[in-house]
Amino acid sequence: MSESNEYDSCFDNPRLVIKKVLAKPQSEGNGAVVRRSIGRHELRNLDPFLILDEFSVSAPAGFPDHPHRGFETVTYMLEGAFTHQDFAGHKGTINTGDVQWMTAGRGIIHSEMPAGEGSQKGLQLWINLSSKDKMIEPRYQELLDEDIPRAENNGVKVKIIAGEAMGVQSPVYTRTPTMYLDFTLQPTSYHHQAIPESWNAFMYIIEGEGVFGIPNSGPVSAHHCLVLGPGEGLSVWNKSSKPLRFVLLGGQPLNEPVVQHGPFVMNSQDEIDQTFEDYQYCKNGFENARYWRSGY
């Protein structure tokens, strides 16, 4: 959808930026620092999204053994590598450009630790699961960088982690319908990306600065999360002298109650209380917790 005039918005009803949140550093895990945008008090969640962290972690810091229930985590490595292992025997390392899409479902305990010298950088997104899916069996989808579809047009490159862009579709199955696109725009380039009108959407700027929504809006720089209002799609322009890189995320709202307590996300306080009991007594999905330790 890059055929229109540079200064057109392309859409009759373009999505405009309705909220801007700067992701500020905070401590997480064991000595790790993340920049959290969604999940801060300014933006508690954006249905179906719960948290977005940009992490930059050097050993020995990391995220040792910890549980999850009721949602999915999507880890996208921007630079370096992370090793993951869980209490079901699953273990693997994701490298620069790779994605791990983990459905925690009824319960996972795992560790996520840097797997190299220096700083290991990436994004981790938490996506809520509907009430009917919260207690499903855990599963993984792991995508190598070279297997993620790409498209390119007029100075715009996109990696299609989930959803569709420039007529190219991702093979990833998303239980909660989701779009996850990694765009790089060269200077003077622009792009118009359709987004399903019923979905919530936002973007996170990784590097550079861009103009979003309408061409006369002010430029926004790295580490900002921009929430989009309703409409048909997003228009973006790179009017700077350096490349612009950002991720665009959209998802179908679940429109269900969200009760979150740390790594557990359910629909009611009673379900959270039950989850703590299950975790404490190693039952209902946490059976393996009785004997497993990752070694970190």
GROMACS .gro file of N, CA and C in nm, residues 151-277:
model
  381
  151ALA      N    1   0.936  -0.860   0.324
  151ALA     CA    2   0.892  -0.792   0.203
  151ALA      C    3   0.963  -0.657   0.199
  152GLU      N    4   0.971  -0.599   0.078
  152GLU     CA    5   1.043  -0.473   0.061
  152GLU      C    6   0.979  -0.395  -0.053
  153ASN      N    7   0.971  -0.263  -0.035
  153ASN     CA    8   0.913  -0.178  -0.139
  153ASN      C    9   0.952  -0.032  -0.114
  154ASN      N   10   1.018   0.030  -0.212
  154ASN     CA   11   1.046   0.174  -0.209
  154ASN      C   12   1.111   0.221  -0.080
  155GLY      N   13   1.218   0.153  -0.038
  155GLY     CA   14   1.291   0.196   0.080
  155GLY      C   15   1.232   0.149   0.211
  156VAL      N   16   1.129   0.064   0.205
  156VAL     CA   17   1.065   0.011   0.326
  156VAL      C   18   1.085  -0.140   0.330
  157LYS      N   19   1.142  -0.189   0.440
  157LYS     CA   20   1.157  -0.333   0.463
  157LYS      C   21   1.072  -0.373   0.582
  158VAL      N   22   1.015  -0.492   0.574
  158VAL     CA   23   0.935  -0.541   0.686
  158VAL      C   24   0.959  -0.689   0.706
  159LYS      N   25   0.973  -0.727   0.833
  159LYS     CA   26   0.973  -0.869   0.874
  159LYS      C   27   0.834  -0.898   0.928
  160ILE      N   28   0.770  -1.003   0.874
  160ILE     CA   29   0.632  -1.035   0.912
  160ILE      C   30   0.636  -1.150   1.012
  161ILE      N   31   0.645  -1.114   1.140
  161ILE     CA   32   0.650  -1.215   1.246
  161ILE      C   33   0.513  -1.278   1.265
  162ALA      N   34   0.409  -1.197   1.260
  162ALA     CA   35   0.271  -1.246   1.265
  162ALA      C   36   0.185  -1.150   1.184
  163GLY      N   37   0.083  -1.204   1.118
  163GLY     CA   38  -0.006  -1.120   1.039
  163GLY      C   39   0.040  -1.109   0.896
  164GLU      N   40   0.012  -0.993   0.833
  164GLU     CA   41   0.037  -0.974   0.691
  164GLU      C   42   0.081  -0.832   0.662
  165ALA      N   43   0.175  -0.817   0.568
  165ALA     CA   44   0.218  -0.686   0.519
  165ALA      C   45   0.266  -0.701   0.376
  166MET      N   46   0.236  -0.604   0.292
  166MET     CA   47   0.277  -0.603   0.152
  166MET      C   48   0.238  -0.733   0.081
  167GLY      N   49   0.126  -0.790   0.120
  167GLY     CA   50   0.078  -0.912   0.055
  167GLY      C   51   0.147  -1.039   0.100
  168VAL      N   52   0.235  -1.030   0.200
  168VAL     CA   53   0.308  -1.146   0.250
  168VAL      C   54   0.252  -1.185   0.387
  169GLN      N   55   0.225  -1.313   0.406
  169GLN     CA   56   0.160  -1.363   0.527
  169GLN      C   57   0.259  -1.443   0.612
  170SER      N   58   0.253  -1.425   0.742
  170SER     CA   59   0.334  -1.506   0.834
  170SER      C   60   0.270  -1.642   0.854
  171PRO      N   61   0.353  -1.748   0.872
  171PRO     CA   62   0.297  -1.881   0.900
  171PRO      C   63   0.263  -1.903   1.046
  172VAL      N   64   0.292  -1.806   1.133
  172VAL     CA   65   0.272  -1.825   1.277
  172VAL      C   66   0.123  -1.830   1.309
  173TYR      N   67   0.088  -1.929   1.394
  173TYR     CA   68  -0.050  -1.939   1.442
  173TYR      C   69  -0.060  -1.859   1.571
  174THR      N   70  -0.152  -1.764   1.574
  174THR     CA   71  -0.173  -1.683   1.694
  174THR      C   72  -0.311  -1.714   1.750
  175ARG      N   73  -0.312  -1.770   1.869
  175ARG     CA   74  -0.439  -1.811   1.932
  175ARG      C   75  -0.528  -1.690   1.955
  176THR      N   76  -0.468  -1.581   1.999
  176THR     CA   77  -0.535  -1.452   2.001
  176THR      C   78  -0.493  -1.381   1.873
  177PRO      N   79  -0.585  -1.351   1.781
  177PRO     CA   80  -0.545  -1.294   1.651
  177PRO      C   81  -0.456  -1.171   1.669
  178THR      N   82  -0.336  -1.177   1.610
  178THR     CA   83  -0.231  -1.079   1.638
  178THR      C   84  -0.152  -1.044   1.513
  179MET      N   85  -0.109  -0.920   1.504
  179MET     CA   86  -0.016  -0.871   1.402
  179MET      C   87   0.113  -0.828   1.473
  180TYR      N   88   0.228  -0.870   1.418
  180TYR     CA   89   0.358  -0.832   1.475
  180TYR      C   90   0.452  -0.809   1.356
  181LEU      N   91   0.479  -0.682   1.326
  181LEU     CA   92   0.557  -0.644   1.208
  181LEU      C   93   0.676  -0.560   1.251
  182ASP      N   94   0.793  -0.591   1.196
  182ASP     CA   95   0.916  -0.518   1.224
  182ASP      C   96   0.954  -0.439   1.099
  183PHE      N   97   0.937  -0.306   1.103
  183PHE     CA   98   0.960  -0.220   0.988
  183PHE      C   99   1.093  -0.146   0.999
  184THR      N  100   1.161  -0.130   0.887
  184THR     CA  101   1.273  -0.038   0.873
  184THR      C  102   1.247   0.051   0.753
  185LEU      N  103   1.244   0.182   0.776
  185LEU     CA  104   1.221   0.280   0.669
  185LEU      C  105   1.347   0.362   0.648
  186GLN      N  106   1.396   0.363   0.526
  186GLN     CA  107   1.510   0.448   0.493
  186GLN      C  108   1.465   0.595   0.488
  187PRO      N  109   1.562   0.687   0.499
  187PRO     CA  110   1.525   0.830   0.493
  187PRO      C  111   1.444   0.862   0.368
  188THR      N  112   1.344   0.946   0.385
  188THR     CA  113   1.249   0.996   0.284
  188THR      C  114   1.144   0.892   0.244
  189SER      N  115   1.148   0.771   0.298
  189SER     CA  116   1.048   0.670   0.262
  189SER      C  117   0.924   0.682   0.350
  190TYR      N  118   0.817   0.618   0.308
  190TYR     CA  119   0.691   0.621   0.382
  190TYR      C  120   0.616   0.492   0.353
  191HIS      N  121   0.518   0.461   0.439
  191HIS     CA  122   0.442   0.338   0.422
  191HIS      C  123   0.304   0.354   0.482
  192HIS      N  124   0.208   0.280   0.424
  192HIS     CA  125   0.071   0.278   0.475
  192HIS      C  126   0.035   0.132   0.501
  193GLN      N  127   0.005   0.101   0.627
  193GLN     CA  128  -0.020  -0.037   0.667
  193GLN      C  129  -0.163  -0.054   0.718
  194ALA      N  130  -0.239  -0.137   0.650
  194ALA     CA  131  -0.376  -0.166   0.696
  194ALA      C  132  -0.373  -0.246   0.826
  195ILE      N  133  -0.469  -0.217   0.913
  195ILE     CA  134  -0.486  -0.287   1.040
  195ILE      C  135  -0.635  -0.316   1.056
  196PRO      N  136  -0.673  -0.440   1.090
  196PRO     CA  137  -0.816  -0.468   1.108
  196PRO      C  138  -0.882  -0.365   1.200
  197GLU      N  139  -0.995  -0.313   1.157
  197GLU     CA  140  -1.054  -0.198   1.227
  197GLU      C  141  -1.100  -0.229   1.369
  198SER      N  142  -1.131  -0.356   1.398
  198SER     CA  143  -1.178  -0.391   1.532
  198SER      C  144  -1.063  -0.414   1.630
  199TRP      N  145  -0.939  -0.410   1.582
  199TRP     CA  146  -0.825  -0.442   1.666
  199TRP      C  147  -0.770  -0.318   1.737
  200ASN      N  148  -0.709  -0.342   1.854
  200ASN     CA  149  -0.624  -0.241   1.916
  200ASN      C  150  -0.485  -0.252   1.856
  201ALA      N  151  -0.413  -0.140   1.850
  201ALA     CA  152  -0.281  -0.140   1.788
  201ALA      C  153  -0.191  -0.036   1.851
  202PHE      N  154  -0.060  -0.065   1.848
  202PHE     CA  155   0.040   0.029   1.896
  202PHE      C  156   0.171   0.002   1.824
  203MET      N  157   0.265   0.093   1.839
  203MET     CA  158   0.398   0.070   1.784
  203MET      C  159   0.501   0.106   1.888
  204TYR      N  160   0.620   0.047   1.872
  204TYR     CA  161   0.732   0.077   1.961
  204TYR      C  162   0.853   0.108   1.874
  205ILE      N  163   0.914   0.224   1.898
  205ILE     CA  164   1.025   0.268   1.815
  205ILE      C  165   1.157   0.214   1.871
  206ILE      N  166   1.228   0.138   1.789
  206ILE     CA  167   1.354   0.077   1.831
  206ILE      C  168   1.470   0.171   1.807
  207GLU      N  169   1.475   0.235   1.689
  207GLU     CA  170   1.580   0.333   1.662
  207GLU      C  171   1.533   0.433   1.557
  208GLY      N  172   1.596   0.551   1.560
  208GLY     CA  173   1.558   0.656   1.468
  208GLY      C  174   1.438   0.733   1.518
  209GLU      N  175   1.378   0.811   1.427
  209GLU     CA  176   1.256   0.884   1.461
  209GLU      C  177   1.165   0.889   1.340
  210GLY      N  178   1.034   0.892   1.367
  210GLY     CA  179   0.937   0.888   1.259
  210GLY      C  180   0.818   0.978   1.285
  211VAL      N  181   0.743   1.000   1.179
  211VAL     CA  182   0.618   1.076   1.185
  211VAL      C  183   0.505   0.977   1.161
  212PHE      N  184   0.410   0.972   1.253
  212PHE     CA  185   0.308   0.868   1.251
  212PHE      C  186   0.168   0.929   1.247
  213GLY      N  187   0.081   0.867   1.167
  213GLY     CA  188  -0.060   0.906   1.164
  213GLY      C  189  -0.092   1.003   1.053
  214ILE      N  190  -0.045   1.126   1.068
  214ILE     CA  191  -0.065   1.229   0.965
  214ILE      C  192   0.069   1.299   0.941
  215PRO      N  193   0.093   1.347   0.819
  215PRO     CA  194   0.228   1.394   0.783
  215PRO      C  195   0.274   1.519   0.857
  216ASN      N  196   0.182   1.595   0.914
  216ASN     CA  197   0.224   1.718   0.983
  216ASN      C  198   0.235   1.700   1.134
  217SER      N  199   0.227   1.576   1.183
  217SER     CA  200   0.247   1.554   1.327
  217SER      C  201   0.397   1.557   1.358
  218GLY      N  202   0.431   1.580   1.483
  218GLY     CA  203   0.571   1.591   1.522
  218GLY      C  204   0.641   1.456   1.522
  219PRO      N  205   0.773   1.454   1.496
  219PRO     CA  206   0.847   1.328   1.496
  219PRO      C  207   0.860   1.271   1.638
  220VAL      N  208   0.867   1.138   1.646
  220VAL     CA  209   0.880   1.069   1.774
  220VAL      C  210   1.003   0.980   1.767
  221SER      N  211   1.080   0.974   1.876
  221SER     CA  212   1.209   0.907   1.878
  221SER      C  213   1.205   0.772   1.949
  222ALA      N  214   1.321   0.708   1.955
  222ALA     CA  215   1.334   0.572   2.009
  222ALA      C  216   1.286   0.561   2.153
  223HIS      N  217   1.243   0.440   2.187
  223HIS     CA  218   1.196   0.400   2.321
  223HIS      C  219   1.058   0.455   2.355
  224HIS      N  220   0.988   0.507   2.256
  224HIS     CA  221   0.849   0.551   2.279
  224HIS      C  222   0.751   0.445   2.228
  225CYS      N  223   0.647   0.425   2.306
  225CYS     CA  224   0.533   0.342   2.266
  225CYS      C  225   0.419   0.436   2.227
  226LEU      N  226   0.363   0.415   2.109
  226LEU     CA  227   0.257   0.499   2.059
  226LEU      C  228   0.131   0.416   2.041
  227VAL      N  229   0.026   0.452   2.114
  227VAL     CA  230  -0.102   0.384   2.103
  227VAL      C  231  -0.183   0.450   1.992
  228LEU      N  232  -0.242   0.367   1.906
  228LEU     CA  233  -0.319   0.418   1.793
  228LEU      C  234  -0.468   0.417   1.824
  229GLY      N  235  -0.537   0.519   1.778
  229GLY     CA  236  -0.681   0.524   1.790
  229GLY      C  237  -0.747   0.441   1.681
  230PRO      N  238  -0.881   0.447   1.671
  230PRO     CA  239  -0.952   0.367   1.572
  230PRO      C  240  -0.926   0.416   1.430
  231GLY      N  241  -0.948   0.327   1.334
  231GLY     CA  242  -0.930   0.363   1.194
  231GLY      C  243  -0.893   0.242   1.111
  232GLU      N  244  -0.858   0.270   0.985
  232GLU     CA  245  -0.832   0.163   0.889
  232GLU      C  246  -0.687   0.116   0.891
  233GLY      N  247  -0.595   0.206   0.926
  233GLY     CA  248  -0.455   0.168   0.919
  233GLY      C  249  -0.364   0.282   0.959
  234LEU      N  250  -0.233   0.250   0.958
  234LEU     CA  251  -0.130   0.343   1.001
  234LEU      C  252  -0.051   0.394   0.881
  235SER      N  253  -0.030   0.527   0.878
  235SER     CA  254   0.064   0.587   0.784
  235SER      C  255   0.186   0.634   0.862
  236VAL      N  256   0.305   0.613   0.803
  236VAL     CA  257   0.430   0.652   0.869
  236VAL      C  258   0.525   0.709   0.765
  237TRP      N  259   0.599   0.814   0.806
  237TRP     CA  260   0.696   0.880   0.721
  237TRP      C  261   0.828   0.891   0.795
  238ASN      N  262   0.938   0.864   0.724
  238ASN     CA  263   1.070   0.891   0.779
  238ASN      C  264   1.124   1.017   0.713
  239LYS      N  265   1.114   1.129   0.784
  239LYS     CA  266   1.159   1.257   0.731
  239LYS      C  267   1.299   1.292   0.780
  240SER      N  268   1.363   1.198   0.853
  240SER     CA  269   1.496   1.224   0.908
  240SER      C  270   1.604   1.177   0.810
  241SER      N  271   1.730   1.192   0.852
  241SER     CA  272   1.843   1.152   0.768
  241SER      C  273   1.897   1.015   0.803
  242LYS      N  274   1.833   0.947   0.899
  242LYS     CA  275   1.878   0.815   0.943
  242LYS      C  276   1.763   0.715   0.933
  243PRO      N  277   1.796   0.585   0.925
  243PRO     CA  278   1.689   0.484   0.918
  243PRO      C  279   1.600   0.488   1.042
  244LEU      N  280   1.475   0.453   1.022
  244LEU     CA  281   1.375   0.440   1.129
  244LEU      C  282   1.339   0.293   1.141
  245ARG      N  283   1.346   0.239   1.264
  245ARG     CA  284   1.303   0.101   1.287
  245ARG      C  285   1.201   0.099   1.400
  246PHE      N  286   1.090   0.032   1.375
  246PHE     CA  287   0.986   0.020   1.478
  246PHE      C  288   0.910  -0.110   1.457
  247VAL      N  289   0.847  -0.157   1.563
  247VAL     CA  290   0.756  -0.271   1.552
  247VAL      C  291   0.614  -0.219   1.563
  248LEU      N  292   0.527  -0.275   1.480
  248LEU     CA  293   0.384  -0.244   1.483
  248LEU      C  294   0.311  -0.368   1.529
  249LEU      N  295   0.231  -0.351   1.634
  249LEU     CA  296   0.158  -0.464   1.691
  249LEU      C  297   0.010  -0.433   1.697
  250GLY      N  298  -0.069  -0.530   1.659
  250GLY     CA  299  -0.214  -0.518   1.666
  250GLY      C  300  -0.274  -0.649   1.713
  251GLY      N  301  -0.387  -0.641   1.779
  251GLY     CA  302  -0.451  -0.763   1.827
  251GLY      C  303  -0.600  -0.743   1.848
  252GLN      N  304  -0.672  -0.852   1.835
  252GLN     CA  305  -0.816  -0.850   1.857
  252GLN      C  306  -0.845  -0.846   2.006
  253PRO      N  307  -0.916  -0.746   2.055
  253PRO     CA  308  -0.944  -0.739   2.198
  253PRO      C  309  -1.026  -0.859   2.245
  254LEU      N  310  -0.995  -0.905   2.367
  254LEU     CA  311  -1.070  -1.016   2.426
  254LEU      C  312  -1.195  -0.967   2.498
  255ASN      N  313  -1.191  -0.843   2.547
  255ASN     CA  314  -1.304  -0.785   2.619
  255ASN      C  315  -1.347  -0.872   2.737
  256GLU      N  316  -1.248  -0.916   2.812
  256GLU     CA  317  -1.272  -0.996   2.932
  256GLU      C  318  -1.202  -0.930   3.051
  257PRO      N  319  -1.249  -0.959   3.174
  257PRO     CA  320  -1.179  -0.906   3.291
  257PRO      C  321  -1.034  -0.954   3.296
  258VAL      N  322  -0.944  -0.866   3.339
  258VAL     CA  323  -0.803  -0.901   3.353
  258VAL      C  324  -0.765  -0.884   3.500
  259VAL      N  325  -0.727  -0.996   3.563
  259VAL     CA  326  -0.675  -0.991   3.699
  259VAL      C  327  -0.534  -1.048   3.693
  260GLN      N  328  -0.437  -0.959   3.716
  260GLN     CA  329  -0.296  -0.997   3.703
  260GLN      C  330  -0.228  -0.987   3.837
  261HIS      N  331  -0.153  -1.089   3.871
  261HIS     CA  332  -0.068  -1.085   3.989
  261HIS      C  333   0.068  -1.138   3.948
  262GLY      N  334   0.161  -1.046   3.920
  262GLY     CA  335   0.293  -1.087   3.875
  262GLY      C  336   0.285  -1.169   3.748
  263PRO      N  337   0.334  -1.294   3.752
  263PRO     CA  338   0.341  -1.377   3.631
  263PRO      C  339   0.215  -1.457   3.602
  264PHE      N  340   0.109  -1.430   3.676
  264PHE     CA  341  -0.018  -1.502   3.657
  264PHE      C  342  -0.125  -1.402   3.610
  265VAL      N  343  -0.196  -1.438   3.504
  265VAL     CA  344  -0.300  -1.351   3.449
  265VAL      C  345  -0.427  -1.433   3.426
  266MET      N  346  -0.529  -1.404   3.505
  266MET     CA  347  -0.654  -1.479   3.496
  266MET      C  348  -0.770  -1.380   3.482
  267ASN      N  349  -0.894  -1.432   3.502
  267ASN     CA  350  -1.013  -1.347   3.485
  267ASN      C  351  -1.077  -1.306   3.617
  268SER      N  352  -1.034  -1.364   3.729
  268SER     CA  353  -1.094  -1.331   3.858
  268SER      C  354  -0.991  -1.352   3.968
  269GLN      N  355  -1.016  -1.291   4.082
  269GLN     CA  356  -0.927  -1.308   4.196
  269GLN      C  357  -0.931  -1.452   4.246
  270ASP      N  358  -1.048  -1.516   4.240
  270ASP     CA  359  -1.057  -1.657   4.281
  270ASP      C  360  -0.964  -1.744   4.197
  271GLU      N  361  -0.956  -1.715   4.065
  271GLU     CA  362  -0.867  -1.793   3.979
  271GLU      C  363  -0.719  -1.766   4.011
  272ILE      N  364  -0.688  -1.641   4.049
  272ILE     CA  365  -0.551  -1.609   4.091
  272ILE      C  366  -0.518  -1.685   4.220
  273ASP      N  367  -0.611  -1.683   4.314
  273ASP     CA  368  -0.588  -1.756   4.440
  273ASP      C  369  -0.566  -1.905   4.413
  274GLN      N  370  -0.645  -1.962   4.321
  274GLN     CA  371  -0.628  -2.103   4.286
  274GLN      C  372  -0.493  -2.128   4.220
  275THR      N  373  -0.449  -2.032   4.138
  275THR     CA  374  -0.320  -2.046   4.071
  275THR      C  375  -0.207  -2.048   4.173
  276PHE      N  376  -0.212  -1.959   4.274
  276PHE     CA  377  -0.109  -1.960   4.378
  276PHE      C  378  -0.109  -2.093   4.453
  277GLU      N  379  -0.227  -2.147   4.478
  277GLU     CA  380  -0.236  -2.277   4.546
  277GLU      C  381  -0.177  -2.387   4.458
   0.00000   0.00000   0.00000
